[in-house]
């Protein structure tokens, strides 16, 4: 009997801990429905008190009730909480912010440390009636805060630009999952992440940003943005501003970016007296500098508007400034890799059907207290489609390792261009130098290495695969490697204009180093190939290939296993000045 009683007590205790303890592990928030200021103010106070108490007591989970609730004032997140809706449907609970964001920082100057925060299973939105930016009627007096603000840097830090000493992870271990974050075109960005580490945004909708972007990331590490819908953005979809590392952006849909910011930018530039150029921020954007180790994989990027529809900013600019023709000032770029190194763009599907399509992919250097030139960037296995496009790929000032590896590689992509390519040479890839003036002296930064392999191009408009555009009248691309690229099913290796040397990849067999020198379409000077086995400095042989569309060469060299050979291609016999240099290591 005693054993039976003990057994029964054990079952009762198990049931107690199974049912009662989980109920003690979370706090249910009692919010009121209604739109009056009194209700909204009370809801803000109640929710903030529940968050504060959960953080202090270790209760952790803050359960929101079902319904639509208006909130006055900002809500400040605290450490060690799970703010959650009551079901797996994020539409069951909606928090509508009337005059403040949900944030991790009490003031615009404070930078609190916070850790272990989860937001899940509810909708967070701005009240759409908050004063918002309107290019025609309200260009200045509008609400200027992000909907969800996870960290910030001070104005002084912003004015100083990138500094490595400023990077300090104050927000850690934050997870956003199964959420609807809807800024209702109010404020700036929908989500801002700054000075953070170990951040996850997944399976959520990040929509209707105000004047700025869907997701902005600055000074942050280990950020995963996965399986989200990012739609109707004032500026970019997802932007890595600067100082970010170990970021993965995968399996997202980015739809309709650059919907509001361009007209604001036009005004700002025009009123400053600067020369008007254009605005081309990307759906997935690295602004830089100092972004590194970034993976952008299997995302879909497209416009939801009807076929061949212009960017909405341009008609507004023409109307406000009474222009006779609508400008192409605001244009679409899909992927921008400025100020970035060690990045992979793979398996993305891009379809931009607009007369204002600028580019599929661009890369440029960035200087803001530190210079970051594009390096170790691979663009592979993507599908790019547009009706018309100005520069399908545009590259500036890329660098490589000393042995001419880890430059910019474009391989195994499909390009489909239905209409016109409108750059001067109608080229797929345009390479340009960057002029930098310091102490009244201008230095031109060229690109070291571009590799184009196994790409398929469908178009009736392309005439050149790669071209170089130069202001200095010097080579803007030191070495171009081409192989097995096809244009409408036919091999095409055409390059021209300010490219130092173009080759096919070379190989080593039977003590001979072989390769093919590709003569650019406008090549006029002779070429000399010099080969050296390292660490020796003795030139083993010098060749002068005949001028032809493709000149094969074979150099007898005994390269020991593990040793390297250096090849230099120049336009001067016995001189290595301005030579294109590449390395081959025997395996």
XYZ file of C-alpha atoms in Angstrom:
587
model
C 0.000 0.000 0.000
C 2.852 2.325 0.917
C 4.492 1.716 -2.468
C 1.184 2.467 -4.224
C 0.800 5.749 -2.309
C 4.375 6.773 -3.129
C 3.777 5.914 -6.781
C 0.545 7.968 -6.795
C 2.276 10.946 -5.170
C 5.041 10.687 -7.755
C 2.517 10.857 -10.584
C 0.771 13.847 -8.999
C 4.079 15.684 -8.576
C 4.997 14.950 -12.194
C 1.660 16.315 -13.355
C 2.148 19.361 -11.127
C 5.531 20.188 -12.633
C 4.360 19.374 -16.159
C 1.323 21.637 -16.072
C 1.994 24.193 -13.364
C 5.668 25.041 -13.776
C 5.385 25.950 -17.498
C 2.534 28.268 -16.551
C 4.827 29.942 -14.022
C 7.545 30.293 -16.675
C 5.753 33.031 -18.558
C 3.789 36.169 -17.871
C 0.623 36.980 -19.797
C 0.229 40.649 -20.625
C -3.212 42.146 -20.157
C -3.597 44.653 -22.995
C -6.742 46.542 -23.944
C -8.251 46.923 -27.384
C -9.301 50.398 -28.452
C -7.834 53.437 -30.167
C -8.056 56.180 -27.557
C -4.842 57.839 -26.311
C -5.639 56.697 -22.788
C -5.825 53.037 -23.843
C -2.679 53.276 -25.988
C -0.734 54.908 -23.154
C -1.902 52.298 -20.649
C -0.959 49.484 -23.057
C 2.535 50.909 -23.443
C 3.006 51.100 -19.684
C 1.622 47.592 -19.143
C 3.785 45.993 -21.827
C 6.932 47.762 -20.663
C 6.308 46.710 -17.063
C 5.836 43.072 -18.131
C 9.105 43.130 -20.108
C 10.985 44.714 -17.214
C 9.601 42.224 -14.692
C 10.315 39.207 -16.901
C 13.896 40.325 -17.429
C 14.520 40.897 -13.706
C 12.705 37.843 -12.338
C 13.871 35.299 -14.896
C 10.291 34.579 -15.966
C 11.610 34.991 -19.518
C 8.491 34.511 -21.642
C 6.140 37.472 -22.126
C 2.933 36.217 -23.709
C 0.893 38.713 -25.737
C -2.875 38.231 -25.946
C -4.764 37.868 -29.222
C -6.089 41.085 -30.720
C -5.163 44.486 -32.125
C -3.483 46.759 -29.592
C -2.316 50.363 -29.928
C 0.803 51.481 -28.068
C 1.874 54.998 -27.117
C 5.549 55.599 -26.454
C 8.554 53.439 -27.263
C 8.937 49.911 -25.962
C 12.436 49.108 -24.673
C 13.530 45.489 -24.928
C 15.455 43.915 -22.042
C 17.739 40.900 -21.701
C 16.557 37.317 -21.243
C 13.040 37.624 -22.609
C 10.867 35.920 -25.199
C 8.186 38.296 -26.459
C 5.680 36.070 -28.201
C 2.206 35.920 -29.632
C -0.236 33.272 -28.391
C -0.207 31.159 -31.569
C 1.984 30.306 -34.531
C 0.019 32.737 -36.698
C 1.669 36.189 -36.479
C -1.621 37.843 -37.488
C -3.321 36.714 -34.259
C -1.702 39.579 -32.347
C -0.850 43.016 -33.723
C 0.985 45.748 -31.840
C 0.478 49.133 -33.522
C 3.039 51.728 -32.484
C 1.573 55.241 -32.462
C 4.588 57.407 -31.742
C 7.624 55.298 -30.889
C 9.603 52.247 -31.976
C 10.410 48.968 -30.321
C 14.053 49.446 -29.396
C 16.953 48.228 -27.301
C 18.115 51.727 -26.343
C 16.421 54.222 -24.052
C 17.618 57.380 -25.842
C 19.156 58.308 -29.176
C 22.570 58.621 -27.489
C 22.479 55.598 -25.188
C 23.998 52.253 -26.103
C 22.781 49.643 -23.629
C 24.104 46.101 -23.587
C 21.387 43.493 -24.081
C 21.426 39.735 -24.658
C 19.188 36.707 -25.138
C 16.082 38.226 -26.733
C 13.501 36.486 -28.939
C 10.600 38.108 -30.791
C 8.184 35.657 -32.352
C 4.664 34.982 -33.569
C 3.109 38.464 -33.735
C 2.785 41.518 -35.960
C 4.585 44.729 -35.137
C 3.622 47.775 -37.161
C 3.639 51.525 -37.256
C 0.310 53.301 -37.265
C -0.019 54.307 -40.942
C -1.398 57.687 -39.863
C 1.914 58.843 -38.380
C 3.294 61.780 -40.439
C 5.417 60.251 -43.179
C 7.694 61.415 -45.949
C 5.935 62.597 -49.100
C 8.095 64.026 -51.854
C 5.439 66.461 -53.043
C 3.724 67.577 -49.832
C 5.747 66.586 -46.761
C 9.453 66.339 -47.669
C 10.896 67.403 -44.306
C 8.565 67.098 -41.316
C 8.109 63.376 -41.025
C 8.667 60.699 -38.390
C 12.308 59.533 -38.456
C 12.763 56.342 -36.424
C 13.160 52.692 -37.376
C 10.295 50.372 -36.471
C 12.515 47.797 -34.734
C 15.815 49.251 -33.551
C 18.397 46.721 -32.353
C 21.316 48.939 -31.419
C 22.694 52.225 -32.649
C 25.792 54.348 -32.943
C 25.952 57.945 -31.847
C 25.951 60.939 -34.182
C 29.606 61.550 -33.352
C 30.473 58.000 -34.416
C 28.437 58.393 -37.587
C 30.142 61.654 -38.465
C 33.554 60.071 -37.894
C 32.763 57.203 -40.258
C 34.094 53.690 -39.908
C 36.554 53.076 -37.084
C 37.455 49.586 -35.952
C 37.673 50.736 -32.334
C 33.986 51.671 -32.462
C 32.950 48.111 -33.235
C 31.750 46.520 -30.008
C 29.011 43.908 -29.727
C 26.468 45.407 -27.339
C 23.476 43.404 -28.600
C 23.976 39.629 -28.593
C 21.944 36.478 -29.165
C 18.821 38.038 -30.667
C 16.334 35.948 -32.618
C 13.414 37.237 -34.715
C 11.237 34.489 -36.106
C 7.772 34.135 -37.628
C 7.055 37.851 -37.404
C 5.357 40.461 -39.553
C 7.294 43.724 -39.276
C 5.315 46.332 -41.174
C 6.483 49.949 -41.092
C 3.511 51.061 -43.228
C 5.909 53.402 -45.140
C 6.426 55.359 -41.881
C 9.815 56.354 -40.508
C 13.153 55.145 -41.829
C 14.042 51.413 -41.917
C 11.859 48.533 -40.823
C 14.684 46.780 -38.915
C 18.007 48.268 -37.826
C 20.846 46.152 -36.357
C 23.950 47.883 -34.981
C 26.908 46.751 -32.856
C 25.478 43.265 -32.572
C 26.565 39.629 -32.643
C 24.693 36.361 -33.145
C 21.545 37.758 -34.747
C 18.937 35.701 -36.592
C 15.992 36.974 -38.652
C 14.039 34.120 -40.185
C 10.663 33.129 -41.617
C 9.330 36.657 -41.298
C 7.897 39.491 -43.371
C 9.861 42.741 -43.355
C 7.695 45.091 -45.370
C 6.814 48.676 -46.238
C 9.846 50.523 -44.888
C 9.683 54.296 -44.802
C 12.371 56.401 -46.426
C 15.125 53.838 -45.844
C 15.634 50.077 -46.075
C 14.065 46.793 -45.038
C 17.006 45.573 -42.933
C 20.136 47.612 -42.130
C 23.183 45.962 -40.523
C 26.173 47.930 -39.159
C 29.210 46.911 -37.051
C 27.790 43.411 -36.546
C 29.020 39.799 -36.725
C 27.375 36.420 -37.175
C 24.126 37.632 -38.702
C 21.761 35.202 -40.455
C 18.878 36.568 -42.557
C 16.970 33.581 -43.886
C 13.625 32.705 -45.491
C 12.087 36.165 -45.251
C 9.844 38.260 -47.472
C 11.357 41.737 -47.788
C 9.007 43.917 -49.814
C 8.129 47.508 -50.756
C 11.223 49.253 -49.509
C 11.935 52.949 -49.530
C 15.581 52.285 -50.322
C 17.441 48.946 -50.271
C 16.055 45.573 -49.327
C 18.921 44.388 -47.125
C 21.999 46.583 -46.671
C 25.295 45.860 -44.942
C 26.308 49.389 -44.102
C 29.853 48.957 -42.813
C 32.017 46.934 -40.459
C 30.110 43.637 -40.757
C 31.488 40.085 -40.828
C 30.159 36.534 -41.124
C 26.794 37.467 -42.626
C 24.546 35.016 -44.479
C 21.609 36.221 -46.562
C 19.817 33.157 -47.908
C 16.480 32.096 -49.378
C 14.829 35.504 -49.090
C 12.492 37.248 -51.512
C 13.356 40.906 -52.068
C 10.639 42.700 -54.011
C 10.212 46.373 -54.981
C 13.133 48.335 -53.528
C 14.060 51.982 -54.241
C 10.423 53.053 -54.064
C 10.761 56.315 -52.068
C 14.333 57.335 -51.278
C 15.406 58.343 -54.797
C 13.267 61.465 -54.999
C 14.519 62.566 -51.574
C 18.095 62.006 -52.768
C 17.468 64.061 -55.936
C 16.305 66.997 -53.837
C 19.267 66.728 -51.489
C 21.810 66.630 -54.315
C 20.165 69.421 -56.283
C 19.892 71.714 -53.280
C 23.534 71.067 -52.341
C 24.706 72.323 -55.722
C 26.452 69.046 -56.557
C 26.270 67.503 -60.011
C 23.276 65.252 -60.521
C 24.206 61.711 -61.519
C 21.890 58.874 -60.553
C 20.785 56.696 -57.651
C 21.303 52.908 -57.930
C 21.184 51.289 -54.489
C 20.651 47.539 -54.641
C 18.118 44.992 -53.461
C 20.929 43.316 -51.496
C 23.575 45.913 -50.881
C 27.045 46.115 -49.367
C 27.736 49.784 -48.849
C 31.039 49.315 -47.011
C 33.779 49.745 -46.108
C 35.023 46.793 -44.041
C 32.382 44.206 -44.853
C 33.815 40.684 -45.121
C 32.928 37.001 -45.196
C 29.453 37.423 -46.628
C 27.301 34.781 -48.308
C 24.331 35.795 -50.481
C 22.703 32.592 -51.694
C 19.435 31.392 -53.263
C 17.544 34.674 -52.963
C 14.852 35.870 -55.374
C 14.989 39.508 -56.481
C 12.274 41.008 -58.648
C 9.670 43.728 -59.176
C 5.976 43.095 -58.670
C 4.842 45.918 -60.963
C 3.564 45.415 -64.490
C 6.016 44.700 -67.296
C 8.549 47.391 -68.202
C 7.303 49.870 -65.587
C 9.569 52.840 -64.659
C 10.740 53.477 -61.133
C 8.030 55.573 -59.390
C 10.501 58.218 -58.165
C 11.352 59.450 -61.653
C 7.869 60.639 -62.600
C 7.607 62.427 -59.251
C 10.933 64.191 -59.875
C 9.750 65.326 -63.304
C 6.479 66.635 -61.856
C 8.003 68.522 -58.935
C 10.798 70.114 -60.951
C 8.642 70.617 -64.058
C 11.010 68.666 -66.284
C 10.049 68.204 -69.918
C 11.177 64.578 -69.917
C 11.105 62.003 -67.153
C 14.686 61.375 -65.988
C 16.308 57.996 -65.382
C 17.702 59.317 -62.123
C 16.562 56.441 -59.891
C 17.527 53.029 -61.236
C 17.526 49.431 -60.078
C 20.590 47.367 -59.164
C 20.121 43.810 -57.898
C 23.377 43.065 -56.055
C 26.000 45.579 -54.961
C 29.327 44.471 -53.470
C 31.050 47.727 -52.586
C 33.601 47.835 -49.777
C 33.464 44.052 -49.418
C 35.948 41.179 -49.404
C 35.594 37.395 -49.209
C 32.026 37.191 -50.485
C 30.000 34.632 -52.410
C 26.890 35.417 -54.481
C 25.451 32.076 -55.517
C 22.216 30.638 -56.878
C 20.249 33.890 -56.801
C 17.402 34.490 -59.256
C 17.189 38.087 -60.464
C 14.520 39.443 -62.800
C 14.312 43.230 -63.174
C 11.834 44.277 -65.843
C 12.019 48.071 -65.965
C 13.373 50.748 -68.303
C 15.268 51.964 -65.224
C 17.356 48.806 -64.754
C 20.953 49.826 -64.127
C 22.831 46.645 -63.249
C 22.667 43.048 -62.110
C 25.892 43.225 -60.098
C 28.338 45.985 -59.208
C 31.467 46.128 -57.032
C 33.416 49.200 -55.984
C 35.935 50.340 -53.399
C 34.912 52.317 -50.323
C 36.918 54.798 -48.293
C 35.688 56.024 -44.926
C 38.658 56.149 -42.538
C 39.689 52.843 -44.104
C 39.906 51.772 -47.743
C 38.275 48.469 -48.705
C 38.795 47.378 -52.303
C 36.766 44.453 -53.687
C 38.644 41.181 -53.293
C 37.917 37.447 -53.233
C 34.400 37.891 -54.637
C 32.720 35.009 -56.460
C 29.507 35.391 -58.452
C 28.414 31.914 -59.470
C 25.358 29.946 -60.550
C 22.995 32.928 -60.653
C 20.198 33.620 -63.146
C 20.000 37.221 -64.311
C 17.125 38.482 -66.480
C 16.169 41.963 -67.658
C 14.480 43.598 -70.608
C 16.968 46.465 -70.862
C 20.027 47.083 -68.695
C 22.758 49.724 -68.697
C 25.656 47.732 -67.219
C 24.928 44.047 -66.584
C 28.113 43.843 -64.476
C 30.191 46.851 -63.448
C 33.471 46.570 -61.533
C 35.766 49.155 -59.964
C 39.208 48.983 -58.314
C 39.293 45.299 -57.400
C 42.443 43.736 -55.963
C 43.811 40.207 -55.600
C 46.418 38.353 -53.612
C 50.050 38.836 -54.531
C 50.041 35.653 -56.591
C 47.074 36.864 -58.652
C 44.387 34.773 -56.983
C 41.199 35.766 -55.181
C 40.225 38.561 -57.512
C 36.658 38.908 -58.837
C 35.298 35.709 -60.389
C 32.164 35.539 -62.552
C 31.385 31.926 -63.383
C 28.579 29.595 -64.472
C 25.895 32.294 -64.520
C 23.011 32.601 -66.975
C 22.399 36.083 -68.403
C 19.200 36.727 -70.327
C 18.755 40.219 -71.758
C 15.641 40.651 -73.870
C 16.228 44.214 -75.069
C 19.148 46.625 -75.124
C 22.453 46.866 -73.293
C 23.055 50.593 -73.370
C 26.698 51.056 -72.318
C 29.143 52.342 -74.958
C 30.652 49.017 -76.028
C 27.466 47.062 -75.320
C 29.560 44.876 -73.032
C 28.453 42.361 -70.439
C 31.197 43.399 -68.005
C 32.459 46.961 -67.738
C 35.620 47.576 -65.677
C 36.520 51.097 -64.514
C 39.224 52.774 -62.488
C 38.637 54.919 -59.404
C 40.380 58.318 -59.159
C 41.352 59.373 -55.634
C 42.807 62.863 -55.096
C 44.976 63.501 -52.054
C 47.343 66.433 -51.552
C 46.413 67.740 -54.998
C 47.590 64.500 -56.596
C 45.241 62.069 -58.305
C 45.878 58.338 -58.071
C 43.945 55.933 -60.290
C 43.047 52.550 -58.811
C 42.666 49.811 -61.472
C 41.367 46.261 -61.038
C 43.944 43.487 -60.702
C 42.120 40.322 -61.758
C 38.778 39.374 -63.282
C 37.970 35.775 -64.171
C 35.058 34.896 -66.499
C 34.345 31.175 -66.843
C 31.464 29.069 -68.189
C 28.867 31.842 -68.377
C 25.920 31.595 -70.753
C 24.581 34.771 -72.354
C 21.330 35.094 -74.287
C 20.935 38.466 -75.950
C 20.798 40.267 -79.288
C 22.544 43.324 -77.913
C 25.918 42.215 -76.517
C 28.953 42.905 -78.713
C 31.784 42.643 -76.141
C 32.204 40.315 -73.215
C 34.503 42.574 -71.152
C 35.679 46.148 -71.712
C 37.764 48.625 -69.751
C 36.837 52.305 -69.467
C 39.705 54.639 -68.586
C 40.006 58.327 -67.768
C 43.751 58.091 -67.182
C 44.242 56.323 -70.539
C 46.008 53.533 -68.683
C 44.939 49.911 -68.322
C 42.043 49.602 -65.895
C 42.251 45.799 -65.757
C 45.612 44.130 -65.314
C 44.620 40.534 -66.020
C 41.482 39.017 -67.532
C 41.038 35.245 -67.598
C 38.402 33.990 -70.051
C 37.252 30.479 -70.832
C 34.197 28.715 -72.181
C 31.775 31.653 -72.146
C 28.995 31.367 -74.713
C 26.910 34.009 -76.430
C 23.675 32.590 -77.869
C 25.291 29.157 -77.808
C 28.542 30.200 -79.523
C 31.878 30.591 -77.750
C 32.665 34.256 -77.192
C 35.922 35.555 -75.730
C 35.802 39.158 -76.965
C 37.483 41.814 -74.842
C 38.668 45.343 -75.640
C 39.919 48.699 -74.446
C 42.432 49.277 -71.623
C 42.891 45.643 -70.596
C 46.536 44.710 -70.099
C 46.385 40.969 -70.826
C 43.682 38.419 -71.548
C 44.370 34.697 -71.290
C 42.737 31.318 -70.949
C 43.656 29.342 -67.807
C 46.970 27.574 -68.296
C 48.087 24.065 -67.379
C 51.266 22.127 -66.697
C 51.903 18.747 -68.321
C 54.988 16.830 -69.367
C 57.259 19.577 -68.114
C 55.601 22.195 -70.259
C 53.523 25.135 -69.097
C 50.884 25.890 -71.692
C 48.160 28.443 -72.204
C 46.464 30.752 -74.654
C 46.893 34.484 -75.004
C 43.672 36.100 -76.208
C 44.237 39.227 -78.267
C 41.778 41.937 -77.380
C 39.642 43.291 -80.191
C 41.511 46.598 -80.321
C 45.009 45.250 -79.476
C 47.817 46.963 -81.439
C 51.054 46.355 -79.553
C 53.205 43.238 -79.392
C 53.146 41.001 -76.322
C 56.016 39.299 -74.547
C 55.614 36.355 -72.171
C 58.310 35.829 -69.569
C 58.448 32.787 -67.298
C 60.374 32.260 -64.061
C 60.594 29.330 -61.666
C 60.527 30.629 -58.114
C 62.465 31.386 -55.969
C 64.947 31.823 -58.808
C 64.983 35.230 -60.422
C 66.373 33.950 -63.721
C 64.054 34.281 -66.674
C 63.961 30.829 -68.184
C 62.382 31.851 -71.463
C 60.750 34.786 -73.214
C 58.168 34.374 -75.978
C 56.663 36.750 -78.473
C 53.376 35.149 -79.554
C 52.120 36.043 -83.030
C 49.180 38.397 -83.293
C 46.085 36.303 -83.767
C 42.696 35.968 -82.236
C 44.078 33.326 -79.870
C 47.802 32.591 -79.575
C 48.667 29.302 -77.908
C 51.978 29.091 -76.092
C 53.939 26.247 -74.561
C 56.952 26.846 -72.333
C 59.343 24.014 -71.396
C 59.779 24.244 -67.624
C 60.655 21.719 -64.963
C 58.588 22.880 -62.003
C 59.208 20.728 -58.912
C 56.109 19.573 -57.015
C 54.952 22.321 -54.701
C 57.073 24.947 -56.428
C 55.660 27.906 -58.356
C 56.201 29.475 -61.728
C 55.634 33.136 -62.422
C 54.389 34.310 -65.803
C 54.569 37.932 -66.837
C 52.944 39.378 -69.936
C 54.080 42.818 -70.996
C 54.382 45.057 -74.033
C 58.143 45.603 -73.583
C 60.836 43.073 -74.386
C 63.026 42.087 -71.388
C 61.192 44.615 -69.226
C 58.743 43.709 -66.476
C 57.430 47.225 -65.982
C 53.594 47.274 -66.064
C 53.568 43.519 -66.668
C 50.524 41.402 -65.932
C 51.723 38.762 -63.485
C 50.186 35.396 -62.636
C 51.357 32.384 -60.684
C 51.117 28.646 -61.257
C 51.852 26.138 -58.484
C 52.716 22.570 -59.426
C 50.698 19.997 -57.472
